[in-house]
Short mmCIF file of C-alpha atoms in Angstrom, two decimals:
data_model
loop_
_atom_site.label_atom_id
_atom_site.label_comp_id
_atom_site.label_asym_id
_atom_site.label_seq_id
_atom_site.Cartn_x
_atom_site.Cartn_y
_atom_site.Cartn_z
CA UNK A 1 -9.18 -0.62 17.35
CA UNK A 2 -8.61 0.07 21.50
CA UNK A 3 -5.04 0.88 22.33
CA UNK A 4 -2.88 -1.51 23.67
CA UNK A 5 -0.79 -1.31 26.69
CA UNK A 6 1.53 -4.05 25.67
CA UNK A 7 3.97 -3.16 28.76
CA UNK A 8 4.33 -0.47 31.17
CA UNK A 9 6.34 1.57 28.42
CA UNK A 10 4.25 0.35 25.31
CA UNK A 11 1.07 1.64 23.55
CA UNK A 12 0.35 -0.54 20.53
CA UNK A 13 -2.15 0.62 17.59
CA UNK A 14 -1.95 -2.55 15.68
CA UNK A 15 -4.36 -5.28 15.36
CA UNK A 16 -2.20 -7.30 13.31
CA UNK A 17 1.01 -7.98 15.04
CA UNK A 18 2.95 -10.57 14.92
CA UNK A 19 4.78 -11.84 17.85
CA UNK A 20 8.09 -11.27 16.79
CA UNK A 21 7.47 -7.69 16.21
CA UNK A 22 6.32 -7.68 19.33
CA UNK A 23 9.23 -8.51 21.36
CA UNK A 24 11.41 -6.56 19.46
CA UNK A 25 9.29 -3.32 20.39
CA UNK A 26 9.39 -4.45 23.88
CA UNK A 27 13.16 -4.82 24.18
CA UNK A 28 13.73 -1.42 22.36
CA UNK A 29 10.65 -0.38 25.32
CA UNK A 30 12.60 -1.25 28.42
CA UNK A 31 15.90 0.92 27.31
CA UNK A 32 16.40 3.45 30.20
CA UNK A 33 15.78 6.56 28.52
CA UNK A 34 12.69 5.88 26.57
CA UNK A 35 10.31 8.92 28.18
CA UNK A 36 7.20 8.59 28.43
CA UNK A 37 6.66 5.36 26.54
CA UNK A 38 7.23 3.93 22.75
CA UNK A 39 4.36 4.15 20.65
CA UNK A 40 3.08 1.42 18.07
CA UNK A 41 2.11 2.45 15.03
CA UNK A 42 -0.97 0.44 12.95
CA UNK A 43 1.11 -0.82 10.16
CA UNK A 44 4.40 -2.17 12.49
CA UNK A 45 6.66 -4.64 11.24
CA UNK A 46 9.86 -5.80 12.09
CA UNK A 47 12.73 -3.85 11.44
CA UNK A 48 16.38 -3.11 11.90
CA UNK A 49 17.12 -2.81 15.74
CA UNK A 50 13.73 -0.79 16.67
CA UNK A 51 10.42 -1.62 14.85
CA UNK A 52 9.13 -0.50 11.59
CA UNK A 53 5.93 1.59 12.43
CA UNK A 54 7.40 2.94 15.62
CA UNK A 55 7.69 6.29 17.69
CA UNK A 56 10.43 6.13 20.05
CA UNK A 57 11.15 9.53 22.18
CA UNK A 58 13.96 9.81 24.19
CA UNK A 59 16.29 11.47 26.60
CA UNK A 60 19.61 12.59 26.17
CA UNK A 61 20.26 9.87 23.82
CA UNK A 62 19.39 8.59 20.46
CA UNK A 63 19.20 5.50 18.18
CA UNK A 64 20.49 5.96 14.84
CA UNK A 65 18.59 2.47 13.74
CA UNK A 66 15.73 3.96 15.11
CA UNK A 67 15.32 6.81 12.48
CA UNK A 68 16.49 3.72 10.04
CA UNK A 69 18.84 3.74 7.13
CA UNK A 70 16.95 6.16 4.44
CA UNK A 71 16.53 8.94 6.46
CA UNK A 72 13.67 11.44 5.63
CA UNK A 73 12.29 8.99 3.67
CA UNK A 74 8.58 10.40 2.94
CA UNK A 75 5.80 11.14 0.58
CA UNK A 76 5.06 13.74 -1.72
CA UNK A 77 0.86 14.48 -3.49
CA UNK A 78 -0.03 17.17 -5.48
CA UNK A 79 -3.75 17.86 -6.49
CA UNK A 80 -4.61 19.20 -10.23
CA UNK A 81 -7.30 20.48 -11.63
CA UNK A 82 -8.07 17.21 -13.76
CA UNK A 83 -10.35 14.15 -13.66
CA UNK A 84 -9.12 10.75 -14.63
CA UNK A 85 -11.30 11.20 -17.70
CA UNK A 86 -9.85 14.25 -18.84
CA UNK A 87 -6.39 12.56 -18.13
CA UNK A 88 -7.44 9.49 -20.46
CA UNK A 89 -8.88 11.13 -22.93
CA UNK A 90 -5.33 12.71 -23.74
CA UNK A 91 -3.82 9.88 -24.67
CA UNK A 92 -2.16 6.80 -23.98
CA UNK A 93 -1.55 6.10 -19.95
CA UNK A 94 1.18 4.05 -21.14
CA UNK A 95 2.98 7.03 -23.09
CA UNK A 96 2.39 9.00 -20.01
CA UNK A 97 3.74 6.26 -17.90
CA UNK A 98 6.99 6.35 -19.96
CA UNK A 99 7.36 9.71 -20.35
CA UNK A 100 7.69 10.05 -16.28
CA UNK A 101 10.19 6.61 -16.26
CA UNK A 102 12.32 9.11 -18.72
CA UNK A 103 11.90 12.54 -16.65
CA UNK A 104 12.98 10.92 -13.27
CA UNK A 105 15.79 7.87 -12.67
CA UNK A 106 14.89 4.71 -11.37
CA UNK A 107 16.37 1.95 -9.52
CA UNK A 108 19.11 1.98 -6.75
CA UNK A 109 21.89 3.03 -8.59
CA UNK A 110 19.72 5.69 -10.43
CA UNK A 111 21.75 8.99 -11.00
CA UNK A 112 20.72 12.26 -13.77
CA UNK A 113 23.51 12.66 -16.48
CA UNK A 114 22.86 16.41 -15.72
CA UNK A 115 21.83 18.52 -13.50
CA UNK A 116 18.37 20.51 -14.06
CA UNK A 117 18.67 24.32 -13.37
CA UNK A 118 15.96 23.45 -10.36
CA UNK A 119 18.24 20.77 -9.09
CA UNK A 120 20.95 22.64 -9.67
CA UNK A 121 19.72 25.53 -7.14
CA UNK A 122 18.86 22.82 -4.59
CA UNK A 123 21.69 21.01 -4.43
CA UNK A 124 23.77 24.56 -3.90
CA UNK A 125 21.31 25.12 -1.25
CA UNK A 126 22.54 21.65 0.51
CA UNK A 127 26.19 22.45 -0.11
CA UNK A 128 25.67 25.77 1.60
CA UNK A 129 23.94 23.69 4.85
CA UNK A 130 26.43 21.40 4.47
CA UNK A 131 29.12 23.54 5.32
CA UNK A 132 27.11 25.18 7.61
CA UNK A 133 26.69 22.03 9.65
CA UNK A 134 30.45 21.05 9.19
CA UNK A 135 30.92 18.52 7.17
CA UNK A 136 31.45 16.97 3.51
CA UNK A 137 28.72 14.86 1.98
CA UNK A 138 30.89 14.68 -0.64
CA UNK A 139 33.98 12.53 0.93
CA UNK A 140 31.55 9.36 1.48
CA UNK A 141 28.98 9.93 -1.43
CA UNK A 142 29.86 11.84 -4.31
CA UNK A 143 27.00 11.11 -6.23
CA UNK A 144 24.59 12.88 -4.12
CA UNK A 145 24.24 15.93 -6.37
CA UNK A 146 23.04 13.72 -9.44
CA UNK A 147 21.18 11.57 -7.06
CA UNK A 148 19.07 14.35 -6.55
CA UNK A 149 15.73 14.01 -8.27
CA UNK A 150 15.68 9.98 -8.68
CA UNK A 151 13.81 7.84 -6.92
CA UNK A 152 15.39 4.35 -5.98
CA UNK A 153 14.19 1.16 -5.43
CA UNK A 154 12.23 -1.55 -3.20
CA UNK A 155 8.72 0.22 -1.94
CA UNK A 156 9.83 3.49 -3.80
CA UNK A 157 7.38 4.97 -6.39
CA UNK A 158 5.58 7.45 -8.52
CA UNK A 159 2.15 7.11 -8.98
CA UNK A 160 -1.00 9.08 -11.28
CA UNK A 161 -4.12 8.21 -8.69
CA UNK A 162 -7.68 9.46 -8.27
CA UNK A 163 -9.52 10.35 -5.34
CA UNK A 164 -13.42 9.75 -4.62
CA UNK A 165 -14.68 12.92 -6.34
CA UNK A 166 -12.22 11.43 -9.56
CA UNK A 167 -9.97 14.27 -9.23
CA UNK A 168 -6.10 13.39 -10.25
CA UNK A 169 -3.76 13.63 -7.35
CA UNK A 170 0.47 12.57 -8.30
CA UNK A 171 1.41 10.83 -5.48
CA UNK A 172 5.40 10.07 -4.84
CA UNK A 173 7.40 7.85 -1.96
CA UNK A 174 11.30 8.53 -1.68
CA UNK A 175 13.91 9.47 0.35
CA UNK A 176 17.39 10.63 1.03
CA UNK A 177 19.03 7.85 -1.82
CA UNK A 178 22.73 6.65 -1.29
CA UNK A 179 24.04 9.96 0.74
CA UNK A 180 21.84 9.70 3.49
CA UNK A 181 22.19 5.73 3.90
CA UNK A 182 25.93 6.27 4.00
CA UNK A 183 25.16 8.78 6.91
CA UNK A 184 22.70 6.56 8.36
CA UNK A 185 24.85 3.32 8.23
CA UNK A 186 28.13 5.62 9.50
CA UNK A 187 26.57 6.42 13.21
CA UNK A 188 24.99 3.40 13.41
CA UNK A 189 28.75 1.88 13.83
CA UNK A 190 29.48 4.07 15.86
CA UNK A 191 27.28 4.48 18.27
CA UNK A 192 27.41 0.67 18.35
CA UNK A 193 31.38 1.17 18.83
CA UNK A 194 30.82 3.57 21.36
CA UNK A 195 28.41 1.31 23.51
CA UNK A 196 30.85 -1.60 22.97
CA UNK A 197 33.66 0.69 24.58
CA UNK A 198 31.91 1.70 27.44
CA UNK A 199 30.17 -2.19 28.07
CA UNK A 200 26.99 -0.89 27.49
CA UNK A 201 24.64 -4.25 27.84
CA UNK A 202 21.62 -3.63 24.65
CA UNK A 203 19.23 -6.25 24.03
CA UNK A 204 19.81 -5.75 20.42
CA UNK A 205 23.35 -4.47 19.17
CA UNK A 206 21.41 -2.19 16.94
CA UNK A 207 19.65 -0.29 19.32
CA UNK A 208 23.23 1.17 20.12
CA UNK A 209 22.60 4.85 21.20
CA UNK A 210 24.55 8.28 21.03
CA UNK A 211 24.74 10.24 24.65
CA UNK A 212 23.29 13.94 23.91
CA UNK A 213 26.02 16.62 24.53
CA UNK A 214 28.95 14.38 23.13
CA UNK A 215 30.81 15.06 19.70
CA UNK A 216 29.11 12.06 18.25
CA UNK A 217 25.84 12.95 19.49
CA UNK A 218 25.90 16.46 17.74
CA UNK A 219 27.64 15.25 14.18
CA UNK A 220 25.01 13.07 13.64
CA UNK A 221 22.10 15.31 14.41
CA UNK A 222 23.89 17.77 11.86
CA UNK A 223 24.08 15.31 9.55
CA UNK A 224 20.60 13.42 10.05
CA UNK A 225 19.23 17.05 9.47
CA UNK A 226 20.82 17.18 6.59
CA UNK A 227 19.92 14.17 5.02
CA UNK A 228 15.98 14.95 5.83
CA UNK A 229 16.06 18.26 4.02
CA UNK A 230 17.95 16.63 0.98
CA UNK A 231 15.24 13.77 0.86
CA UNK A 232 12.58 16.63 1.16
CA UNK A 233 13.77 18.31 -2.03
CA UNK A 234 14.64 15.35 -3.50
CA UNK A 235 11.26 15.15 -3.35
CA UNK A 236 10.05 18.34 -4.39
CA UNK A 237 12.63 18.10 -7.46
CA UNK A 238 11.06 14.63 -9.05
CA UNK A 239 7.60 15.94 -8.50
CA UNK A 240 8.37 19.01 -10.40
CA UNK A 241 9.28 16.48 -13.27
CA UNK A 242 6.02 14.85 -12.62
CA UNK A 243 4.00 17.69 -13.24
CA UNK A 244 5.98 18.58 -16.28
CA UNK A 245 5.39 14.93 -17.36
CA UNK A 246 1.77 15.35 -17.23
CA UNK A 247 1.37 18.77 -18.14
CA UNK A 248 3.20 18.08 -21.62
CA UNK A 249 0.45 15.13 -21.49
CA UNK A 250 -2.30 17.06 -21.35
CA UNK A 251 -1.27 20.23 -23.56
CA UNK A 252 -1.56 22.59 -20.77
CA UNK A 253 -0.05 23.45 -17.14
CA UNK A 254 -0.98 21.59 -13.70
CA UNK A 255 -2.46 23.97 -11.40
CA UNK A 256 -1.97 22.52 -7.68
CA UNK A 257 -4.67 22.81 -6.03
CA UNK A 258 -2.75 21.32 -3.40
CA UNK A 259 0.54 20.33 -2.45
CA UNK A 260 2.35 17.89 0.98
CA UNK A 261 5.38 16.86 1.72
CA UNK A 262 6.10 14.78 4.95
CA UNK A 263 8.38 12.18 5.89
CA UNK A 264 8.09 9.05 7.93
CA UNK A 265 11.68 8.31 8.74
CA UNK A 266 13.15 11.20 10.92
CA UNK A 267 14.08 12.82 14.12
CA UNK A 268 12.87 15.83 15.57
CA UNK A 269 12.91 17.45 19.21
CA UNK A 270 9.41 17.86 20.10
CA UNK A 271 7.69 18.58 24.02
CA UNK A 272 5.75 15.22 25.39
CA UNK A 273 4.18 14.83 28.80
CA UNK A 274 6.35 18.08 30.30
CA UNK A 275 9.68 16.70 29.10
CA UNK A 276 11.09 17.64 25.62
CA UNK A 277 12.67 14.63 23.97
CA UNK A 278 13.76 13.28 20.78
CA UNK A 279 11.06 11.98 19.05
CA UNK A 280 12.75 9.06 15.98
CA UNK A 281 9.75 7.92 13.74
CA UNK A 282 10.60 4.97 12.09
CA UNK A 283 7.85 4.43 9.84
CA UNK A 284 5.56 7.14 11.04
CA UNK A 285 4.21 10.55 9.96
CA UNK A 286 3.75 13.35 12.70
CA UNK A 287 -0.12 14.15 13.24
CA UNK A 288 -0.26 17.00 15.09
CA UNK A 289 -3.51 18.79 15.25
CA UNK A 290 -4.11 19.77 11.51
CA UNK A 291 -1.05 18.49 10.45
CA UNK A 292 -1.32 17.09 6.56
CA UNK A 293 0.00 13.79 5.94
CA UNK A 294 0.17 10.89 3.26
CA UNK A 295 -0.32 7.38 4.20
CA UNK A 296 0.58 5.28 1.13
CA UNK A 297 -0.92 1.56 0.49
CA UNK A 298 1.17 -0.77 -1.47
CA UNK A 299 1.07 -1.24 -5.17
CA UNK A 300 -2.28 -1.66 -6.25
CA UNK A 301 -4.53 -0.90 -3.19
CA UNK A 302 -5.50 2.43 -1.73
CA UNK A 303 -3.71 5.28 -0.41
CA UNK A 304 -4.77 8.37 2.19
CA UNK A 305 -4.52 12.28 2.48
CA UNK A 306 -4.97 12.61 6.16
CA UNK A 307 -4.95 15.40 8.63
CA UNK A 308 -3.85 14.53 11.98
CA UNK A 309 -5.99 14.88 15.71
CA UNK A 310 -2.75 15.04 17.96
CA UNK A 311 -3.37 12.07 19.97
CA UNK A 312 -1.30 12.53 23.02
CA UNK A 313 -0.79 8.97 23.56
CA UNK A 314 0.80 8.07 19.89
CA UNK A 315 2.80 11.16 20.81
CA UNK A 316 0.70 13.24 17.87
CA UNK A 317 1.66 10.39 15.44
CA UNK A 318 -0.38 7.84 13.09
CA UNK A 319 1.02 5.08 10.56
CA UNK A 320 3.11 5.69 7.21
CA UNK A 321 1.54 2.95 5.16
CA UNK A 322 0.65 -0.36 4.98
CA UNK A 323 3.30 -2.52 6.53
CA UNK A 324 5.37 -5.93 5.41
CA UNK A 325 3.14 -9.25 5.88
CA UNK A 326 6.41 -10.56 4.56
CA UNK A 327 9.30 -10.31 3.63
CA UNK A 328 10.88 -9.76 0.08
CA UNK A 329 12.55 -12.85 -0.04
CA UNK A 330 9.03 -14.60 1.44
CA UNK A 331 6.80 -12.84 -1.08
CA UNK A 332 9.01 -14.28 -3.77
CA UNK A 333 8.53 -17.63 -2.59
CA UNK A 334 4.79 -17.26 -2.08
CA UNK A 335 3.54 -15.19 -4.56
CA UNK A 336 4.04 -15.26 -9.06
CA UNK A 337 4.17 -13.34 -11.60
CA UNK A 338 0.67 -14.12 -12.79
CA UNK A 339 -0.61 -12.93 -9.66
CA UNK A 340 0.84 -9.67 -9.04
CA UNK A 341 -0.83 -9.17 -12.66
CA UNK A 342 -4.12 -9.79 -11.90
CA UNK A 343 -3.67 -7.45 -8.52
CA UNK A 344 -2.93 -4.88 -10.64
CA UNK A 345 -5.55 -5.28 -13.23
CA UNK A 346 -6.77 -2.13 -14.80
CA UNK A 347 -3.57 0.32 -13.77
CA UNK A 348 -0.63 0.85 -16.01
CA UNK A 349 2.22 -0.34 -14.81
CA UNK A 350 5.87 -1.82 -16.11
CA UNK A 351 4.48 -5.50 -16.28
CA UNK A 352 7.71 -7.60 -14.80
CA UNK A 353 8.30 -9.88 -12.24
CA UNK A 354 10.89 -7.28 -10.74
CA UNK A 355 8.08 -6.69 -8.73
CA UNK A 356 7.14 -9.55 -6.98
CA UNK A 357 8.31 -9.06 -3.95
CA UNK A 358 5.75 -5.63 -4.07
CA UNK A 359 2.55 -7.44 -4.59
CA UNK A 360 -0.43 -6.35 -2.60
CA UNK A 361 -0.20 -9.37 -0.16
CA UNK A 362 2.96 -8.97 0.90
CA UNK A 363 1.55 -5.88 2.84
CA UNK A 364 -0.96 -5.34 5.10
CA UNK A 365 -4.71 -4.83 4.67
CA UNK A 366 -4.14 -0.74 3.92
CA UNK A 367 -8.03 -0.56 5.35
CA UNK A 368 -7.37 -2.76 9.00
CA UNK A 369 -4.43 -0.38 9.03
CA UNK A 370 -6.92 2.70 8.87
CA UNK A 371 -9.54 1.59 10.63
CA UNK A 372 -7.20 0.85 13.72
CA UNK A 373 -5.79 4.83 13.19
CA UNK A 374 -9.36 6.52 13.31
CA UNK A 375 -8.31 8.20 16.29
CA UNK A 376 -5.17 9.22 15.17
CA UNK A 377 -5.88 10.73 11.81
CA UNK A 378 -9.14 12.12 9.99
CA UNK A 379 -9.39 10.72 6.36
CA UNK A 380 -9.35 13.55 3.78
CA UNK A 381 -9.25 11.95 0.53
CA UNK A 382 -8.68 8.17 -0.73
CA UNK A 383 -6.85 7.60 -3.48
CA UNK A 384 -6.47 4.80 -6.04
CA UNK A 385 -3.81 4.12 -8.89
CA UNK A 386 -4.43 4.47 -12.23
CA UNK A 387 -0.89 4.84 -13.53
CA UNK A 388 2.27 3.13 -10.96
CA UNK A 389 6.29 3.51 -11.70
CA UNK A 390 8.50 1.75 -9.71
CA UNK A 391 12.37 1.51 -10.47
CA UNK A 392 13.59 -2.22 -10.18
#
């Protein structure tokens, strides 16, 4: 896939777009202090205010929709030392399955009844940035602190998968949980209060935009960089449980051969075409020059350890998965129960029709996606599913 100049201040990536994803990048496009352009990722959808699948750098302003509501949402992979037939031949994938659905809480609401002595040091590490930056997590959500190590809902999972030389990689999507929603879903009021005060004309009401050296401006970059280090070790604190899950499967330690953690919803100040801007990826990983990154499929197809090639033009960015063909409430009128079964023939997996709305088609095609980021990320390893959790 050729880049697309879509408009003077849009590159697109995607061959699949639909039209109105298209318009809402180009509104989102034409905002003053978009410098040097916004970026399309492969896998773009539409989204809330700016585009899913979109890098949008700025000046002296930001969008809090345009880092999105989970901030630092991401993915987590660590490579062991096993093969999948090592990893069957210790027992049931179904037990194993289980055993990680007990180690780590699923679904929205999902809290521990305790804190572990590893998420016990983490969290005291966010309390002490906390009050570092200023404020109280606390006074909107205080459930963070058992939050901590559970993975939510929606396209949120844990998965045992097996790259091309059959080597077992555990592969994990999640992100900052209630907490950093709350702090997402606080600025985005006001910075669409703000723009209201000061008749600020938007072409979408959630594009609304902090002004850089305000008070606003600076509480929510404490905050947003908050939230992306607590969805980074929430991260690193289920994945621990992972391993322990499997190791206790297989009667002996993981040794990580390898281990990345990135997110694809977050903010970070970063130097583009001589200016240094705010660069919000909604749905994108950074892929700097040798950068390691994880592009997940959806449930049931592939997924990609990547290294990035620092395009300059995608502003050293690539895709962060496959992308919505449709929506949830579309994929549960279009797709059944029966079907999501036979797309997920031979992996293990809670059979229910909780996940419906996850099925394979409602994404998509993980390989257009890749094909149209060849020159935006080199392909490391592929991986494929044996084992999928998901919290309903």
């Amino acid at each position: 896939m050729t880049r697309e100049h879509l408009s003077p201040r849009l590159i697109s990536w995607a061959s699949i777009l639909e039209e109105n994803t298209r318009a809402q990048a180009v509104a989102t496009s034409t905002l003053p202090f978009i410098y040097p352009h916004l970026a399309l990722m492969p896998d773009a959808h539409l989204g809330k205010g700016a585009t899913v699948g979109s890098v949008i750098p700025t000046l002296g302003a930001i969008i809090p929709a345009a880092v999105g509501v989970d901030i630092g949402c991401g993915m987590i992979a660590v490579r062991t030392q096993w093969t999948s037939d090592e990893v069957r031949g210790r027992g049931s994938l179904a037990t194993l399955r289980q055993a990680i659905e007990k180690a780590v809480p699923l679904s929205a609401g999902g809290v521990n009844q305790r804190l572990t002595a590893t998420a016990a040091a983490r969290v005291e590490t966010l309390e002490t940035a906390a009050a570092a930056a200023g404020f109280d997590p606390g006074a909107d959500a205080g459930r963070w602190r058992l939050q901590l190590g559970s993975l939510g809902s929606g396209n949120h999972f844990i998965e045992v998968t097996v790259d091309e030389a059959d080597t077992v990689w555990l592969f994990l999507h999640s992100g900052s949980r209630g907490v950093g929603n709350r702090i997402a879903q606080r600025h985005i009021k006001v910075a669409a209060d703000l723009c209201a005060k000061w008749w600020i004309s938007l072409p979408d009401r959630d594009l609304a935009y902090l002004v850089e050296d305000t008070d606003e401006f600076w509480a929510y970059i404490r905050e947003l960089r908050w939230a992306q280090d607590y969805a980074l070790l929430n991260r690193e604190e289920m994945m621990d449980r992972v391993v322990d899950a499997i190791s206790e499967h297989m009667g002996e330690p993981v040794v990580e051969a390898e281990r990345v953690n990135c997110h694809h919803n977050f903010t970070e100040q970063e130097k583009h075409f001589g200016k240094t801007v705010w660069v919000s990826r909604k749905g994108a990983i950074k892929a700097g020059v040798g950068d390691a990154g994880l592009i997940p499929g959806s449930m049931g197809t592939a997924s990609y350890v990547v290294t990035g090639k620092g395009d300059a033009l995608s502003l050293n960015s690539s895709p962060h998965g496959a992308g919505r063909n449709h929506s949830r409430s579309a994929a549960r009128r279009l797709f059944t129960h029966e079907q999501l079964r036979e797309a997920m023939t031979g992996i293990e997996y809670r059979d229910t029709d909780a996940f419906i709305d996850e099925i394979p088609a409602a994404y998509k095609d993980i390989d257009q996606v890749m094909a149209d980021a060849a020159d935006l990320v080199e392909v490391r390893h592929v991986l494929h599913q044996i084992v999928n959790v998901k919290g309903d």
